[in-house]
XYZ file of C-alpha atoms in Angstrom:
576
model
C -71.775 9.992 -30.042
C -68.104 10.664 -30.677
C -67.073 10.090 -34.252
C -63.574 9.567 -35.597
C -62.425 12.704 -37.344
C -60.578 12.671 -40.616
C -56.855 13.357 -40.603
C -57.272 16.576 -42.471
C -59.965 18.130 -40.297
C -58.696 17.669 -36.780
C -55.439 19.537 -36.842
C -56.528 23.052 -37.592
C -53.929 25.297 -36.005
C -51.519 22.414 -35.417
C -48.482 21.855 -37.608
C -47.560 18.135 -37.569
C -43.996 18.865 -38.721
C -43.406 21.109 -35.721
C -44.910 18.391 -33.535
C -42.456 15.870 -34.983
C -39.543 18.246 -34.385
C -40.614 18.717 -30.769
C -40.775 14.974 -30.136
C -37.358 14.447 -31.718
C -35.569 16.028 -28.761
C -36.634 13.432 -26.224
C -36.672 10.554 -28.706
C -33.138 11.285 -29.909
C -31.703 11.485 -26.385
C -33.394 8.222 -25.344
C -32.002 6.426 -28.401
C -28.611 8.018 -27.865
C -28.492 6.591 -24.341
C -28.823 3.064 -25.734
C -25.352 3.375 -27.297
C -23.540 6.223 -25.599
C -23.171 4.416 -22.256
C -21.376 1.413 -23.762
C -18.247 3.388 -24.534
C -18.153 4.771 -20.962
C -18.254 1.402 -19.168
C -14.456 1.160 -18.635
C -14.443 4.607 -16.992
C -17.443 3.678 -14.839
C -15.690 0.477 -13.726
C -12.597 2.420 -12.730
C -14.203 5.378 -10.962
C -16.920 3.444 -9.124
C -14.474 0.657 -8.225
C -16.514 -2.225 -9.596
C -16.042 -5.001 -12.153
C -17.225 -5.268 -15.728
C -19.862 -7.887 -14.913
C -21.531 -5.583 -12.397
C -21.123 -2.564 -14.658
C -22.800 -4.516 -17.453
C -26.043 -4.169 -15.519
C -25.910 -0.444 -16.252
C -26.784 -1.519 -19.796
C -28.896 -4.551 -18.925
C -31.150 -2.795 -16.404
C -31.959 -0.127 -18.976
C -32.643 -2.669 -21.738
C -34.723 -4.898 -19.458
C -37.057 -2.187 -18.184
C -37.232 -0.613 -21.642
C -38.397 -3.855 -23.286
C -40.901 -4.766 -20.559
C -42.803 -1.460 -20.566
C -43.213 -0.731 -24.277
C -46.674 -2.279 -24.662
C -47.896 -0.934 -21.312
C -46.981 2.674 -22.051
C -48.512 2.364 -25.524
C -51.815 1.286 -23.997
C -51.675 4.010 -21.335
C -51.075 6.586 -24.060
C -54.069 5.362 -26.063
C -56.293 5.608 -22.989
C -55.163 8.761 -21.209
C -53.652 10.920 -23.916
C -50.476 10.370 -25.915
C -49.186 13.911 -25.481
C -49.373 13.805 -21.686
C -47.863 10.337 -21.435
C -45.057 11.442 -23.766
C -44.348 14.500 -21.624
C -44.398 12.366 -18.472
C -41.886 10.036 -20.129
C -39.599 12.942 -21.000
C -39.786 14.245 -17.434
C -38.943 10.833 -15.954
C -36.114 10.366 -18.433
C -34.711 13.804 -17.593
C -34.890 13.173 -13.833
C -33.351 9.731 -14.288
C -30.491 11.249 -16.276
C -29.784 13.721 -13.490
C -29.820 10.966 -10.863
C -27.522 8.752 -12.967
C -25.009 11.570 -13.208
C -25.106 12.000 -9.417
C -24.940 8.279 -8.595
C -22.443 7.670 -5.746
C -21.993 3.934 -6.372
C -22.590 1.252 -8.978
C -25.722 0.005 -7.176
C -27.321 3.427 -7.237
C -26.331 3.907 -10.882
C -28.001 0.627 -11.889
C -31.167 1.587 -10.009
C -31.263 5.057 -11.540
C -30.701 3.581 -15.017
C -33.754 1.383 -14.515
C -35.742 4.472 -13.504
C -34.409 6.362 -16.533
C -35.544 3.478 -18.767
C -39.121 3.927 -17.540
C -39.131 7.311 -19.241
C -37.240 6.094 -22.295
C -39.747 3.291 -22.870
C -42.439 5.933 -23.408
C -40.694 8.003 -26.022
C -40.227 5.550 -28.894
C -43.667 3.888 -29.207
C -45.701 6.926 -28.196
C -43.923 9.244 -30.631
C -44.634 6.791 -33.470
C -48.292 6.559 -32.411
C -48.604 10.352 -32.332
C -47.112 10.905 -35.770
C -49.266 8.144 -37.264
C -52.309 9.895 -35.779
C -51.513 13.491 -36.712
C -50.026 13.035 -40.195
C -52.270 12.334 -43.182
C -51.595 9.025 -44.879
C -49.756 10.585 -47.816
C -47.231 12.281 -45.487
C -46.581 9.410 -43.102
C -43.719 8.008 -45.169
C -41.758 11.256 -44.941
C -42.557 11.621 -41.237
C -41.510 8.084 -40.364
C -38.410 8.576 -42.515
C -37.333 11.485 -40.307
C -38.352 9.510 -37.221
C -36.167 6.612 -38.372
C -33.350 9.002 -39.242
C -33.230 10.002 -35.571
C -32.451 6.384 -34.712
C -29.695 6.274 -37.329
C -28.161 9.537 -36.166
C -28.292 8.473 -32.503
C -26.590 5.180 -33.359
C -23.907 7.015 -35.313
C -23.195 9.690 -32.731
C -23.610 7.606 -29.570
C -20.235 5.829 -29.382
C -18.284 8.777 -30.814
C -19.951 11.373 -28.598
C -19.600 9.069 -25.593
C -15.891 8.640 -26.238
C -15.319 12.380 -26.593
C -17.268 13.200 -23.428
C -15.448 10.579 -21.368
C -12.065 11.751 -22.650
C -12.658 15.484 -22.163
C -15.052 15.663 -19.206
C -16.318 12.669 -17.210
C -18.595 9.693 -17.702
C -21.204 11.551 -15.613
C -21.631 14.086 -18.437
C -23.028 11.436 -20.775
C -26.136 11.752 -18.566
C -25.995 15.482 -17.838
C -25.993 16.236 -21.581
C -29.594 14.975 -21.739
C -30.939 17.664 -19.414
C -31.038 20.806 -21.601
C -32.334 18.920 -24.637
C -35.117 17.224 -22.677
C -36.098 20.509 -21.019
C -36.339 22.237 -24.396
C -38.230 19.248 -25.786
C -40.778 19.404 -22.959
C -41.555 23.040 -23.723
C -41.891 22.405 -27.467
C -44.096 19.342 -26.978
C -46.378 21.404 -24.731
C -46.622 24.091 -27.414
C -46.702 22.126 -30.666
C -47.958 18.573 -30.147
C -51.753 18.012 -30.283
C -53.413 15.599 -27.892
C -54.597 12.263 -29.288
C -56.268 9.471 -27.361
C -58.917 6.762 -27.453
C -62.499 7.546 -26.487
C -65.704 5.533 -26.634
C -69.086 6.408 -28.055
C -70.320 7.572 -24.666
C -67.428 10.041 -24.521
C -65.615 8.275 -21.688
C -62.045 7.036 -21.815
C -61.550 3.283 -21.824
C -60.560 1.370 -18.703
C -57.179 -0.123 -17.881
C -56.884 -3.907 -17.746
C -54.820 -4.273 -14.561
C -54.704 -8.077 -14.654
C -53.471 -8.032 -18.251
C -50.894 -5.379 -17.424
C -49.507 -7.443 -14.513
C -49.447 -10.718 -16.435
C -47.793 -9.196 -19.504
C -45.180 -7.403 -17.404
C -44.257 -10.582 -15.503
C -44.097 -12.626 -18.706
C -41.963 -10.104 -20.586
C -39.683 -9.497 -17.604
C -39.075 -13.239 -17.210
C -38.522 -13.801 -20.920
C -36.152 -10.888 -21.490
C -34.136 -11.581 -18.318
C -33.764 -15.260 -19.248
C -32.577 -14.356 -22.741
C -30.163 -11.713 -21.478
C -28.604 -13.967 -18.821
C -28.840 -17.325 -20.592
C -25.199 -17.353 -21.668
C -23.909 -16.457 -18.194
C -26.238 -18.675 -16.178
C -26.361 -21.517 -18.697
C -29.357 -22.231 -20.907
C -30.034 -25.460 -19.027
C -29.605 -23.941 -15.571
C -32.461 -23.872 -13.067
C -32.816 -20.024 -13.003
C -32.970 -19.799 -16.812
C -35.454 -22.648 -17.186
C -37.576 -21.301 -14.328
C -37.765 -17.863 -15.937
C -38.611 -19.306 -19.353
C -41.292 -21.469 -17.784
C -42.721 -18.487 -15.927
C -42.739 -16.484 -19.169
C -44.620 -19.220 -21.052
C -47.184 -19.668 -18.282
C -47.588 -15.901 -17.940
C -48.155 -15.435 -21.669
C -50.642 -18.310 -21.815
C -52.656 -16.937 -18.889
C -52.402 -13.445 -20.375
C -53.936 -14.637 -23.658
C -56.734 -16.395 -21.776
C -57.511 -13.276 -19.741
C -57.394 -10.958 -22.759
C -59.876 -13.111 -24.669
C -62.429 -12.791 -21.852
C -61.990 -9.279 -20.494
C -64.222 -6.497 -21.810
C -61.441 -3.932 -22.304
C -58.209 -5.894 -22.840
C -54.690 -4.607 -22.393
C -53.924 -5.862 -25.912
C -56.644 -6.471 -28.461
C -55.466 -9.838 -29.770
C -57.426 -9.218 -32.957
C -54.534 -6.980 -33.982
C -52.581 -10.134 -34.784
C -55.291 -11.009 -37.288
C -54.171 -8.040 -39.374
C -51.779 -9.454 -41.935
C -49.659 -6.320 -42.258
C -49.295 -6.026 -38.481
C -48.368 -9.676 -37.964
C -45.887 -9.749 -40.853
C -44.152 -6.591 -39.645
C -43.725 -7.966 -36.129
C -42.202 -11.208 -37.406
C -39.915 -9.277 -39.748
C -38.768 -6.861 -37.023
C -38.109 -9.724 -34.588
C -35.758 -11.491 -37.005
C -34.297 -8.189 -38.191
C -33.498 -7.378 -34.534
C -31.781 -10.748 -34.055
C -29.642 -10.157 -37.137
C -28.699 -6.553 -36.381
C -28.114 -6.085 -32.665
C -25.984 -9.144 -31.978
C -23.927 -8.513 -35.086
C -23.421 -4.869 -34.101
C -22.092 -5.943 -30.693
C -19.797 -8.477 -32.352
C -18.567 -5.836 -34.801
C -17.290 -3.802 -31.843
C -15.295 -6.837 -30.633
C -14.117 -7.439 -34.195
C -12.517 -4.021 -34.580
C -11.083 -3.901 -31.058
C -9.853 -7.476 -30.627
C -8.980 -8.550 -34.172
C -8.033 -5.264 -35.786
C -6.447 -3.801 -32.634
C -8.465 -0.567 -32.691
C -9.095 1.549 -29.626
C -12.665 2.091 -28.470
C -12.999 5.447 -30.192
C -11.339 4.124 -33.355
C -13.807 1.235 -33.364
C -16.667 3.714 -33.077
C -15.354 5.595 -36.119
C -14.923 2.310 -38.029
C -18.585 1.459 -37.426
C -19.847 4.854 -38.614
C -20.581 3.758 -42.213
C -23.420 1.548 -40.957
C -25.511 4.101 -39.003
C -24.637 6.953 -41.377
C -25.869 4.944 -44.362
C -29.036 4.177 -42.400
C -29.478 7.875 -41.656
C -29.049 8.949 -45.293
C -31.356 6.218 -46.540
C -34.056 7.128 -44.003
C -33.973 10.734 -45.200
C -34.132 9.704 -48.860
C -36.968 7.266 -48.257
C -38.829 9.955 -46.376
C -38.726 12.063 -49.548
C -39.612 9.396 -52.126
C -40.812 6.425 -50.076
C -44.514 7.301 -50.294
C -44.439 6.255 -53.940
C -43.246 2.750 -53.029
C -45.157 -0.016 -51.236
C -43.840 -0.214 -47.633
C -43.745 -4.014 -47.707
C -41.612 -4.014 -50.850
C -39.225 -1.496 -49.291
C -38.976 -3.572 -46.100
C -38.328 -6.807 -47.979
C -35.640 -5.079 -50.037
C -34.102 -3.837 -46.802
C -33.965 -7.368 -45.357
C -32.405 -8.579 -48.613
C -29.676 -5.924 -48.398
C -29.011 -6.740 -44.735
C -28.611 -10.431 -45.594
C -26.404 -9.584 -48.579
C -24.279 -7.164 -46.553
C -23.578 -9.686 -43.804
C -22.789 -12.355 -46.386
C -20.234 -10.048 -48.001
C -18.819 -9.156 -44.581
C -18.305 -12.864 -43.921
C -16.021 -12.982 -46.985
C -13.624 -10.295 -45.689
C -10.078 -11.528 -45.092
C -8.019 -10.807 -41.984
C -5.808 -8.432 -43.980
C -8.629 -6.448 -45.576
C -8.349 -2.684 -45.783
C -10.675 -0.445 -43.785
C -12.509 0.716 -46.917
C -13.178 -2.904 -47.876
C -15.046 -3.333 -44.600
C -16.673 0.110 -44.668
C -18.676 -0.315 -47.886
C -20.056 -3.645 -46.677
C -21.150 -2.032 -43.409
C -22.722 0.778 -45.429
C -24.721 -1.770 -47.447
C -26.051 -3.230 -44.192
C -26.878 0.309 -43.053
C -28.886 0.955 -46.209
C -30.919 -2.173 -45.555
C -31.362 -1.201 -41.906
C -32.657 2.243 -42.891
C -35.173 0.720 -45.295
C -36.478 -1.616 -42.575
C -36.754 1.147 -39.976
C -38.598 3.388 -42.408
C -41.024 0.892 -43.926
C -42.096 -1.721 -41.396
C -43.575 0.743 -38.842
C -45.744 2.256 -41.590
C -46.755 -1.169 -42.885
C -47.436 -2.479 -39.379
C -49.806 0.334 -38.406
C -51.344 0.911 -41.841
C -54.458 -1.128 -41.001
C -54.479 -0.776 -37.232
C -57.444 1.282 -35.934
C -56.234 4.778 -34.950
C -57.503 4.260 -31.401
C -54.910 1.487 -30.989
C -51.870 3.162 -32.537
C -50.148 3.355 -29.152
C -50.457 -0.295 -28.180
C -49.741 -1.347 -31.778
C -46.544 0.687 -31.793
C -45.633 -0.728 -28.390
C -46.053 -4.296 -29.627
C -43.929 -3.632 -32.720
C -41.154 -2.105 -30.632
C -41.374 -4.977 -28.141
C -40.846 -7.533 -30.910
C -37.854 -5.549 -32.125
C -36.368 -5.312 -28.601
C -36.896 -9.040 -28.087
C -35.032 -9.561 -31.344
C -32.201 -7.365 -30.094
C -31.939 -9.341 -26.839
C -32.112 -12.681 -28.654
C -29.535 -11.526 -31.176
C -26.990 -10.623 -28.537
C -27.567 -13.886 -26.661
C -27.568 -16.175 -29.698
C -24.667 -14.613 -31.583
C -22.433 -14.294 -28.532
C -23.163 -17.944 -27.662
C -22.342 -18.919 -31.245
C -19.166 -16.841 -31.248
C -18.037 -18.307 -27.923
C -18.473 -21.873 -29.173
C -16.809 -21.106 -32.501
C -13.932 -19.272 -30.845
C -13.174 -22.218 -28.574
C -13.191 -24.577 -31.541
C -11.033 -22.358 -33.744
C -8.529 -21.586 -30.998
C -7.977 -25.299 -30.548
C -7.530 -25.600 -34.313
C -5.005 -22.750 -34.286
C -3.180 -24.425 -31.425
C -2.866 -27.685 -33.351
C -1.702 -25.928 -36.523
C 0.888 -23.919 -34.589
C 2.243 -27.043 -32.919
C 2.569 -28.659 -36.347
C 4.414 -25.610 -37.729
C 6.898 -25.627 -34.844
C 7.341 -29.413 -34.920
C 8.340 -29.341 -38.601
C 10.703 -26.362 -38.225
C 14.177 -27.843 -38.546
C 15.923 -24.487 -38.089
C 15.079 -24.399 -34.391
C 17.430 -26.009 -31.901
C 15.795 -29.270 -30.662
C 15.546 -28.101 -27.049
C 13.920 -24.803 -28.049
C 11.543 -26.577 -30.452
C 10.398 -28.945 -27.707
C 9.958 -26.011 -25.319
C 7.753 -24.168 -27.803
C 5.654 -27.266 -28.535
C 5.069 -27.824 -24.831
C 4.138 -24.160 -24.291
C 1.670 -24.196 -27.185
C 0.028 -27.412 -26.019
C -0.365 -26.054 -22.508
C -1.782 -22.718 -23.676
C -5.302 -22.027 -22.379
C -7.576 -22.233 -25.397
C -10.425 -23.861 -23.518
C -13.704 -22.472 -22.243
C -12.114 -19.721 -20.166
C -10.332 -18.252 -23.153
C -13.424 -18.560 -25.270
C -15.589 -16.793 -22.746
C -13.035 -14.012 -22.467
C -13.486 -13.585 -26.235
C -9.887 -12.585 -26.670
C -7.780 -15.175 -24.921
C -4.737 -13.139 -25.833
C -4.927 -14.656 -29.287
C -5.197 -11.547 -31.379
C -2.022 -9.867 -30.210
C 1.223 -10.457 -32.067
C 3.344 -13.363 -30.874
C 6.917 -12.217 -30.213
C 9.348 -15.149 -29.932
C 12.552 -13.133 -30.269
C 13.429 -13.181 -26.535
C 13.864 -16.963 -26.859
C 17.032 -16.264 -28.883
C 18.750 -15.575 -25.566
C 18.999 -19.346 -25.086
C 21.982 -19.491 -27.474
C 25.392 -17.783 -27.023
C 25.880 -14.269 -28.410
C 27.031 -14.006 -32.004
C 25.824 -14.497 -35.571
C 23.895 -17.641 -34.597
C 21.823 -15.714 -32.041
C 21.010 -12.944 -34.537
C 20.013 -15.468 -37.186
C 17.844 -17.285 -34.662
C 16.285 -14.006 -33.571
C 15.282 -13.190 -37.172
C 13.909 -16.702 -37.645
C 11.925 -16.524 -34.398
C 10.449 -13.194 -35.499
C 9.225 -14.771 -38.742
C 7.931 -17.843 -36.878
C 6.043 -15.639 -34.421
C 4.456 -13.862 -37.368
C 3.316 -17.182 -38.836
C 1.793 -18.303 -35.522
C 0.095 -14.910 -35.088
C -1.390 -15.182 -38.582
C -2.703 -18.688 -37.811
C -4.457 -17.519 -34.657
C -5.739 -14.368 -36.367
C -7.242 -16.370 -39.221
C -8.927 -18.780 -36.822
C -10.346 -15.972 -34.673
C -11.610 -14.326 -37.869
C -13.343 -17.594 -38.713
C -15.254 -17.344 -35.416
C -16.394 -13.832 -36.327
C -17.261 -15.036 -39.828
C -19.654 -17.591 -38.331
C -21.574 -14.777 -36.632
C -21.815 -12.802 -39.882
C -23.223 -15.848 -41.674
C -25.690 -16.378 -38.829
C -26.819 -12.744 -39.059
C -27.270 -13.125 -42.798
C -29.317 -16.279 -42.182
C -31.642 -14.552 -39.692
C -32.217 -11.650 -42.085
C -32.832 -14.089 -44.937
C -35.259 -16.049 -42.743
C -37.164 -12.848 -42.004
C -37.219 -12.045 -45.705
C -38.406 -15.510 -46.674
C -41.120 -15.854 -44.041
C -42.472 -12.366 -44.633
C -42.464 -12.731 -48.429
C -44.146 -16.151 -48.320
C -46.790 -15.045 -45.852
C -47.495 -11.938 -47.914
C -47.715 -13.926 -51.142
C -49.953 -16.675 -49.810
C -51.965 -14.503 -47.416
C -55.661 -14.337 -48.069
C -57.410 -11.029 -47.472
C -56.119 -7.951 -45.818
C -57.953 -8.586 -42.562
C -58.505 -5.157 -41.139
C -59.157 -5.392 -37.384
C -62.527 -4.292 -36.089
C -62.319 -1.216 -33.974
C -64.587 -2.639 -31.286
C -63.034 -4.250 -28.268
C -63.943 -7.919 -27.719
C -67.397 -7.876 -26.350
C -67.488 -4.137 -26.646
C -70.999 -3.878 -28.065
C -72.062 -0.256 -27.853
C -68.724 0.828 -26.361
C -67.081 1.293 -29.764
C -63.579 2.759 -29.375
C -62.601 5.472 -31.796
C -59.711 7.920 -32.035
C -60.248 11.494 -30.953
C -57.622 13.918 -32.190
C -57.683 17.378 -30.706
C -55.965 20.551 -31.786
C -53.355 22.175 -29.625
C -55.018 24.087 -26.839
């Protein structure tokens, strides 16, 4: 009979800190690729002679495959060995990076990005499962703190590093840069990471639930694709509704199959663990609040503040850097604090930070925005560091992989929902506020008695005919954030003092109209900040209420449904 070994007795000869360092190489590069490619999209559009909509699938294909496979790779790692699955993921990610760099066309690049995402989907959940298995309970806080710090550092460096590489080399090097780090990481994982996997009392590995795998993959693929494309296709369109319907049917059938099968893909009893369920709900709403708002912050700095792409990346640095610093600090002292309390505090700070960001004026200084972003980053770091520990604290060690995969899937679903919901909200708000700015500008011009009547009527007609409808809203700029220069209209009067006076007046009038449009566009951004604050507050409220009123801790049984004598335990081996 195979017995579960204690954390302190199974790692003789293995240093868990070296194992964590080895896994960081692949994990960091996979997380970096989530953000580094965004800054290179304009260069990809130009060099591969495509449009931005098509190039957007370079990001979407990666995110789609990444989200769909998280639970599957977690289960595979539990069954067949987390070290070997992790190394396979690094190898696939490295090969995918090479192929992306060599892609001759946009179609090939999209396909290779999807292949690269297969490897990336392994690295995040499996690395968390490994460190939860190899670190003793008292050291997990510090380990997860460093693990979360990798995410913060990747988020901070991604846009900046991407901008520098594109400017100095080529967009292809954002993929080539992965190769040496992944190769080194493969060697170090082979040397330093111990094998951990699930075994049963008879010594055999568990079986793979192929029907559950297929059903879950179809359901997640349909759900994530519908969420990602809902704004473009229309939420009431036939493709979107068909995909959502397929996702619901797939999930329902999946649950029915998992309740009957002897060795399920996902042990649904995990959701009976209060800490696991609360963490998944919290990370879903945290993902909605963070990812969509982060995307909108990029538009905010570029379109409203007039920053370049690299300048916008620098402006956003306070958020990921604060998350990085906080993750490191929590890794050092976090073990003395309850993970749930830390996570709830993090959600509170995220909600507070977005609320304060919503109060920023259009003329605010950069530092006034930076400290608010840093506050959000502190909250983000606390969530990243605490909820994974809390989620897996009562999960049987044999199911760390699938548990980590589920947690990451909920977070990725939150990210996808956040982008979809907040962009839809911003689009609707922008259309409304542009129309408001148009009406205010017409009123300003109509009451301006210093303008010659013919010129005043011309300006009123031009403003009323300006495109502030759905097209401008979908473009998300509509040309509304650039300065309005009316001085050329002074040419309508004869040369002389009157023309110069009119030119000065038109310059001031253009400034007033620009300020009106800028304030209204800011109001559209403000709506997204309030929405992000509301989602974070909702996550805080639901999690706190459920924790307060929850009855019992509800540790999941380690046996599979109907497992009988086939009790699954965790076997942790030393490095061979």
